[in-house]
Short mmCIF file of the C-alpha atoms (twelve columns), coordinates in Angstrom:
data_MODEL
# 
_entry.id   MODEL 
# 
loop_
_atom_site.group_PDB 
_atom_site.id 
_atom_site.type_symbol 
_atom_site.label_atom_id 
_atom_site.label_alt_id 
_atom_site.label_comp_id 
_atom_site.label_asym_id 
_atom_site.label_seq_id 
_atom_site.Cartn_x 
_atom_site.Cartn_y 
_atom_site.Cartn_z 
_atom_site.pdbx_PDB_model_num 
ATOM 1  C CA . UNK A 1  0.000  0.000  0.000   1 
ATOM 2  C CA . UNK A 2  2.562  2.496  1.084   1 
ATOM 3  C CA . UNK A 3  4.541  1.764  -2.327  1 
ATOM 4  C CA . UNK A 4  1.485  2.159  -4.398  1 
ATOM 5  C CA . UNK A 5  1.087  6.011  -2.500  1 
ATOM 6  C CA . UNK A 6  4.331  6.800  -2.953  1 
ATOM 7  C CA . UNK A 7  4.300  5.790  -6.789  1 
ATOM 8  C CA . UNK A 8  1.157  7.773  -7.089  1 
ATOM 9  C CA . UNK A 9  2.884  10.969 -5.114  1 
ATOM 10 C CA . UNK A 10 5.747  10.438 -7.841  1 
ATOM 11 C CA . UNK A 11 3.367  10.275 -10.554 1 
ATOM 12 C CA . UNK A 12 1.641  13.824 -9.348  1 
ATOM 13 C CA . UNK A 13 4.661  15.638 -9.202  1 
ATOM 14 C CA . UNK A 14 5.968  14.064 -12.382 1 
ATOM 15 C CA . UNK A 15 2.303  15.838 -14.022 1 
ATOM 16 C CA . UNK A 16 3.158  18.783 -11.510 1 
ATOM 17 C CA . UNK A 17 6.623  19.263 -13.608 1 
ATOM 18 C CA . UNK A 18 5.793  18.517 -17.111 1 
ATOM 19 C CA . UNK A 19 2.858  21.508 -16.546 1 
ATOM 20 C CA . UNK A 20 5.817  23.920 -15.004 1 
ATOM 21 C CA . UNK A 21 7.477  22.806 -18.422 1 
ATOM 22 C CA . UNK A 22 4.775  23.241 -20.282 1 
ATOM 23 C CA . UNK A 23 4.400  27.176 -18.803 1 
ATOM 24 C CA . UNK A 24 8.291  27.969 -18.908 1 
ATOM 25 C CA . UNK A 25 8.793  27.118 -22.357 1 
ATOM 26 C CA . UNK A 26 5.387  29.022 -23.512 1 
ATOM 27 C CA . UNK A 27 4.089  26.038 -25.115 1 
ATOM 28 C CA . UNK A 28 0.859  26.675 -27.029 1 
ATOM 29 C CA . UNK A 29 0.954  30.247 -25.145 1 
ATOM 30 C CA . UNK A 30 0.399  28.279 -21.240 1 
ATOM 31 C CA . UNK A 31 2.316  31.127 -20.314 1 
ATOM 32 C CA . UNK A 32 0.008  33.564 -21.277 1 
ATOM 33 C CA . UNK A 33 -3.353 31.940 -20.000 1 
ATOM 34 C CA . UNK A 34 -1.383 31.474 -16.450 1 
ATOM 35 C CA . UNK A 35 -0.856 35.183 -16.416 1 
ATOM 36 C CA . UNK A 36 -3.819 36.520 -17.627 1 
ATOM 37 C CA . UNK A 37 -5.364 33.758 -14.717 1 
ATOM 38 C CA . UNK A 38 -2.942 35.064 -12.196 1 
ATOM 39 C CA . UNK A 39 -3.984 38.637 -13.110 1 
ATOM 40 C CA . UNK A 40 -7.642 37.553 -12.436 1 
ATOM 41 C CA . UNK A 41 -7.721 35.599 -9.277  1 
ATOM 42 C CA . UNK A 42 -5.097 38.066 -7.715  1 
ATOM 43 C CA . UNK A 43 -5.912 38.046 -3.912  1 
ATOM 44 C CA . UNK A 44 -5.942 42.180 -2.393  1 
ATOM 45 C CA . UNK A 45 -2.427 41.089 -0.956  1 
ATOM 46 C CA . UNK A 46 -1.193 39.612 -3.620  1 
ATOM 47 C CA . UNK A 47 1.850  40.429 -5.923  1 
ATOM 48 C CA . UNK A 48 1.895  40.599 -9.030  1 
ATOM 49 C CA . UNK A 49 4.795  39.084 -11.413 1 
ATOM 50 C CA . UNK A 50 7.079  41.450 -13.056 1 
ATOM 51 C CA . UNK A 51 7.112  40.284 -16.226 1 
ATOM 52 C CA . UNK A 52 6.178  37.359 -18.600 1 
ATOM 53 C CA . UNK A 53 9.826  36.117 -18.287 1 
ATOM 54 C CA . UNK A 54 9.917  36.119 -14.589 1 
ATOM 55 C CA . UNK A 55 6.978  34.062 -14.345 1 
ATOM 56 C CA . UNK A 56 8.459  31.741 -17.137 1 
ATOM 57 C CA . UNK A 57 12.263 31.588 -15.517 1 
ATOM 58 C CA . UNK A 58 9.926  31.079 -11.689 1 
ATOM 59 C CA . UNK A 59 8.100  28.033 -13.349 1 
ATOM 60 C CA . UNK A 60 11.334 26.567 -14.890 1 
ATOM 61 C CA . UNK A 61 12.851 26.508 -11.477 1 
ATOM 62 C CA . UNK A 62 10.156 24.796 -9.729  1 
ATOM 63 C CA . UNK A 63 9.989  22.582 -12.567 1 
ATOM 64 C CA . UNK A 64 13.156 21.203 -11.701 1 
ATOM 65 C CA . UNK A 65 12.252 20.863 -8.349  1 
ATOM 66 C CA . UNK A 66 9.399  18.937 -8.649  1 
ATOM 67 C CA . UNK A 67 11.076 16.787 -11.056 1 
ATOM 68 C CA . UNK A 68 13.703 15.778 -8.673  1 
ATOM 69 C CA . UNK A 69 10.763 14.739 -6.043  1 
ATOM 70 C CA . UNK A 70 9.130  12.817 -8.504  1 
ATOM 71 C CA . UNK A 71 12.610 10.888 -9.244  1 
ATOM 72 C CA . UNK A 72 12.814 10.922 -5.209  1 
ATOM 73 C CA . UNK A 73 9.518  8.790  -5.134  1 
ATOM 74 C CA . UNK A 74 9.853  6.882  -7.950  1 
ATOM 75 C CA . UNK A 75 13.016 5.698  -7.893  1 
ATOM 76 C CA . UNK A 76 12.844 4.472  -4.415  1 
# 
């Protein structure tokens, strides 16, 4: 049981990384929607990105990130 929660964990984060791909390379213009969507559902706190490239270098970062947990999980 634990194995087949910790596969599906890796399997998330795996879909959780290819979508941060998807954003940071602008693929089909991903980056776009998520800004105009981040632009929309902006909380009266929130901050806003500084530029299209920010956002794209931010998801490429986290990207790797959640690629190495889904390696972490899956590999074990």
């Amino acid at each position: 049981m634990a194995s087949l929660v910790q596969g599906g964990l890796g399997l998330l984060l795996l879909l959780g990384a290819g979508v941060c791909v998807a954003v940071a390379g602008g693929c089909r213009g991903a980056d776009v929607w998520v800004w105009d969507w981040a632009e929309t559902m902006r909380g009266p706190y929130g901050r806003r990105w500084r530029s299209l490239t920010t956002m794209r270098v931010t998801f490429g970062v986290l990207s790797v990130f959640l690629l190495a947990g889904a390696l972490h999980y899956l590999i074990r």
